[in-house]
Coordinates of C-alpha atoms in Angstrom, one line a residue:
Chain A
X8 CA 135.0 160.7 106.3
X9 CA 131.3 160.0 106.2
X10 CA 128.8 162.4 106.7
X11 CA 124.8 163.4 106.1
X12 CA 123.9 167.0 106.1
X13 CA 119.9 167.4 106.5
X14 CA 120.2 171.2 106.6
X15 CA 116.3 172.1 107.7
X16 CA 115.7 171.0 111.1
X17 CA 112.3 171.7 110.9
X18 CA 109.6 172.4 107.4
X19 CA 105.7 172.8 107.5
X20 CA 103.9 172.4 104.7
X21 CA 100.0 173.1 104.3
X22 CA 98.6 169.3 103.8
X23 CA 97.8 168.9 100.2
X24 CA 101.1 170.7 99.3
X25 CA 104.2 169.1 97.9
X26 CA 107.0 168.4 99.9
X27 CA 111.0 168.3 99.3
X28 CA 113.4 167.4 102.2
X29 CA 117.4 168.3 101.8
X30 CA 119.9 165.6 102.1
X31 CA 123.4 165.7 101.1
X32 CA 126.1 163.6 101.8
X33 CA 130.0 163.1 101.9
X34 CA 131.7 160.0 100.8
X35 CA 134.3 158.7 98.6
X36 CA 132.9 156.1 96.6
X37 CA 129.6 155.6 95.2
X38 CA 127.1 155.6 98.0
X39 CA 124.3 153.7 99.6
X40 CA 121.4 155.8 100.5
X41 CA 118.3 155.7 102.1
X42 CA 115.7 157.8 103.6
X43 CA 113.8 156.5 107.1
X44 CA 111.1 158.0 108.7
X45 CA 110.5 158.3 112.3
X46 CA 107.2 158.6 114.5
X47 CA 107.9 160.0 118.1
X48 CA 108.6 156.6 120.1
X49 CA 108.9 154.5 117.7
X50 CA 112.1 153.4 115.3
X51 CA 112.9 154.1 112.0
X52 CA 110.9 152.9 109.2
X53 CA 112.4 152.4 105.5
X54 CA 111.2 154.7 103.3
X55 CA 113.5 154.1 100.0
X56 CA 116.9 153.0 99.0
X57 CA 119.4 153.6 96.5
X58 CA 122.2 151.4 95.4
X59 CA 122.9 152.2 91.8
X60 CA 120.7 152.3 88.4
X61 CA 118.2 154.8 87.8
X62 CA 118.7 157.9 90.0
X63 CA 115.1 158.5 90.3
X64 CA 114.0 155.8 93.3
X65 CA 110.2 155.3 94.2
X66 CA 109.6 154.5 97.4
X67 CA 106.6 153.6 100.0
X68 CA 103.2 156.1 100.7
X69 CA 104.5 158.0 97.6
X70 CA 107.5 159.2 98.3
X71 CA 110.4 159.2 96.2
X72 CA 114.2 160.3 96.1
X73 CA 116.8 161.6 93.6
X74 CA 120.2 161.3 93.4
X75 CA 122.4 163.6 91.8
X76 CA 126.2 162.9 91.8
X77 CA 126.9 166.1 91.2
X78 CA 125.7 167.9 94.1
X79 CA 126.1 164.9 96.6
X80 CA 122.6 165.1 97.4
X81 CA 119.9 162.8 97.5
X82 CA 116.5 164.7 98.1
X83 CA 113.1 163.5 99.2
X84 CA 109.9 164.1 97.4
X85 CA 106.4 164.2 98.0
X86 CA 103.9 165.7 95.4
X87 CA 100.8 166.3 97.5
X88 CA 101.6 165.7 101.4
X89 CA 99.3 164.2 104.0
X90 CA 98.7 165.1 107.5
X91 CA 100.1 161.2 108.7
X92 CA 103.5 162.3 107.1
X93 CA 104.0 164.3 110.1
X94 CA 107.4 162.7 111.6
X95 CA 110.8 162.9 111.5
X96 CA 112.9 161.9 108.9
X97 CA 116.5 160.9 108.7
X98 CA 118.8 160.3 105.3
X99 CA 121.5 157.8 105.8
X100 CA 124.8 156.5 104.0
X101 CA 125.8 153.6 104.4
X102 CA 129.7 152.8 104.5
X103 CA 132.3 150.2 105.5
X104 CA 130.9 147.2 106.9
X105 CA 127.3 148.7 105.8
X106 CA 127.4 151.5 108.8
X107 CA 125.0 153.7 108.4
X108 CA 125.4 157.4 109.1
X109 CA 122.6 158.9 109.4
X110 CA 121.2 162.7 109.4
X111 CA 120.3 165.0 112.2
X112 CA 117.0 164.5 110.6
X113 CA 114.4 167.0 109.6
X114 CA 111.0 167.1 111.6
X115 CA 107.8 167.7 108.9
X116 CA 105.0 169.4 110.9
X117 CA 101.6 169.5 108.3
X118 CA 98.8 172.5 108.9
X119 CA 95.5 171.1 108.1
Chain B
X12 CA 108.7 138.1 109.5
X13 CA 107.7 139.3 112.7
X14 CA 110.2 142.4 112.9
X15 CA 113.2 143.4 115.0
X16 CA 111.7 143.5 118.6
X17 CA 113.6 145.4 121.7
X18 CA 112.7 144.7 125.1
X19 CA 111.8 146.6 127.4
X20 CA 110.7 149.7 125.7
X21 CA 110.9 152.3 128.4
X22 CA 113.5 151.6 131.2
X23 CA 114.2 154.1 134.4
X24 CA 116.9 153.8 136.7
X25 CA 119.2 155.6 139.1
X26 CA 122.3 156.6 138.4
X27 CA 125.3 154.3 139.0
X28 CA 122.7 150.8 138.5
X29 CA 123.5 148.2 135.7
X30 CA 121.2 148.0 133.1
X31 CA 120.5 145.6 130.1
X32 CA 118.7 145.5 126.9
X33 CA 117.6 142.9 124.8
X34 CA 117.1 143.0 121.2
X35 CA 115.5 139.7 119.3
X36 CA 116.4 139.9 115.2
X37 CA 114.5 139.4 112.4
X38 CA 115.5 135.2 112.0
X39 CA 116.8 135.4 109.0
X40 CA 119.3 138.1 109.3
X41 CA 122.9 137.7 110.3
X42 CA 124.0 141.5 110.8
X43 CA 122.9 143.2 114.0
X44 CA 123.6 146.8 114.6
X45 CA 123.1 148.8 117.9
X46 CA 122.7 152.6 117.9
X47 CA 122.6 155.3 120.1
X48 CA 120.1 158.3 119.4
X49 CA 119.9 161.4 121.6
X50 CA 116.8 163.8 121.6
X51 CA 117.4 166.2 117.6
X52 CA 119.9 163.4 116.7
X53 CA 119.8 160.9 114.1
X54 CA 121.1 157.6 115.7
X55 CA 125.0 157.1 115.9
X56 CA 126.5 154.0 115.6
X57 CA 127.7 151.8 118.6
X58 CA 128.9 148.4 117.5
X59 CA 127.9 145.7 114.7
X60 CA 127.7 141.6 114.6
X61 CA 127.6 139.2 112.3
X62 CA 126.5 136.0 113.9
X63 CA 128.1 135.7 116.9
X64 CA 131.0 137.9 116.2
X65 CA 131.5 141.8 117.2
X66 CA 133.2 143.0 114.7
X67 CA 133.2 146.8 115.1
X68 CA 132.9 149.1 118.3
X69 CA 132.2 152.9 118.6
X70 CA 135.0 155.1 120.3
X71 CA 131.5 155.6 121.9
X72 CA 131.1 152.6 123.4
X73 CA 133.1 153.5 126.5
X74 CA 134.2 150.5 129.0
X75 CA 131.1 150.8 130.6
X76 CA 129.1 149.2 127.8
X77 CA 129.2 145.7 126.5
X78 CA 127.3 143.8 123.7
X79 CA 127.4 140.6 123.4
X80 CA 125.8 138.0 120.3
X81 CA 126.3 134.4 122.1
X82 CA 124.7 132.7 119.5
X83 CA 124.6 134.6 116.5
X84 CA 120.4 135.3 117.1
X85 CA 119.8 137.7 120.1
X86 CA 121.4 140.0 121.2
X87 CA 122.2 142.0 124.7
X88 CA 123.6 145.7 125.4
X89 CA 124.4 146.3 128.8
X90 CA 126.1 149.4 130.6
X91 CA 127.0 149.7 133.7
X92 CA 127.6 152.6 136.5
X93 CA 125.0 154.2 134.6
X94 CA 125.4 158.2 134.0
X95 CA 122.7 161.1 132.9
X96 CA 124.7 161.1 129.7
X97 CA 123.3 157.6 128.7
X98 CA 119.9 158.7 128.7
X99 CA 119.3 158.1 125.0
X100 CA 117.1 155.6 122.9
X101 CA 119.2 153.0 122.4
X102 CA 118.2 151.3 118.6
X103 CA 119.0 147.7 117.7
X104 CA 118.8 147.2 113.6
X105 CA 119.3 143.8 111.5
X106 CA 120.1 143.2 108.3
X107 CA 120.3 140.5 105.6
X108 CA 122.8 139.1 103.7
X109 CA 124.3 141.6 100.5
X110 CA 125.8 144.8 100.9
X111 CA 122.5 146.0 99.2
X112 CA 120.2 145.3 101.6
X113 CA 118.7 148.0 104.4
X114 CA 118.8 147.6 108.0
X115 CA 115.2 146.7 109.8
X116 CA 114.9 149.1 112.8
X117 CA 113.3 147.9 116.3
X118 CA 111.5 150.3 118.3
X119 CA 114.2 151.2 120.3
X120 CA 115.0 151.1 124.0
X121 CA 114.5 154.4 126.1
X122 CA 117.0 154.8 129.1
X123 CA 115.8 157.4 131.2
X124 CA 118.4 157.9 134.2
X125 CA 117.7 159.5 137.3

């Protein structure tokens, strides 16, 4: 079956700092995946995607995802974070019929 | 492209009333998707169109909901006999043609019920 594992619920980071959000997943053939983010209210925002090709995947405001096969993960990255990052953010896989399954997401808090 | 818009954003009701939402695609887009989301959830599927046709329900979509696509543009999610367990944001997404493509997220619905 399908699944996302985001296994920090919550992550502060000093603003400035970089940033790295967990995601791994379980499914049988070669995924879909993509990071959203989420501001309190609102709905979710695409923030990247991978399909296939270079495992490295650049995304919007800077942020950027690797996928490695091996570990079933597909991690999010941020080199120097800013305070509007604040939000939540959710992983997803997408399966049959291009279902997504998403995360329990992670919420990013940033100190000043 | 004007975005996936929901309508109304914030609903309140009593327990045991009808509700409906609305949810108005991107034009272009064939694939409509609504989704459930609970307060420290990510959202969780409930059923999925293309065009006009519903062609996968959530064993969470009890008898109480219904979704209908009667013309392959807007849709409508209603539940009835309303219950504090349907207090959620209720999502609609659409997406283009190609299994490649992401899904385009509306701001959501929130059910409050009293």
């Amino acid at each position: 079956a399908q699944s996302v594992t985001q296994p920090d619920i919550h992550i502060t980071v000093s603003e400035g700092a970089s940033l790295e959000l967990r995601c791994n997943y379980s499914y049988g053939a070669t995924p879909y995946l993509f990071w959203y983010v989420q501001s309190p209210g609102q709905g979710l925002q695409l923030l990247l995607k991978y399909f296939s090709g270079d495992t490295l995947v650049q995304g919007i405001k800077g942020f950027e995802a690797e996928f490695k096969r091996s570990q079933s993960s597909f991690n999010l990255r941020k080199p120097s974070v800013h305070w509007s990052d604040a939000a939540e953010y959710f992983c997803a896989v997408a399966a049959v019929f291009n279902k997504f399954y998403f995360g329990s997401g992670t919420k990013l808090n940033v100190k000043p | 492209d004007t975005g996936v818009s929901q309508d109304p954003r914030h609903k309140i009701t009593k327990r045991g009333q009808n509700v409906t939402f609305r949810c108005d695609p991107i034009s272009e887009h064939n694939r409509l998707y609504w989704y459930r989301q609970t307060l420290g959830q990510g959202p969780e599927f409930l059923t999925y169109f293309q065009n006009e046709a519903q062609l996968e329900k959530s064993r969470l979509l009890s008898d109480r909901f219904s979704a209908e696509r009667p013309k392959g543009s807007f849709s409508t999610l209603e539940i009835q006999r309303t219950e504090q367990g349907d207090s959620a944001m209720y999502l609609c997404a659409t997406q283009g043609q190609g299994a490649d493509q992401p899904q385009h997220f509306g701001d959501g619905t929130r059910l409050s019920i009293l």
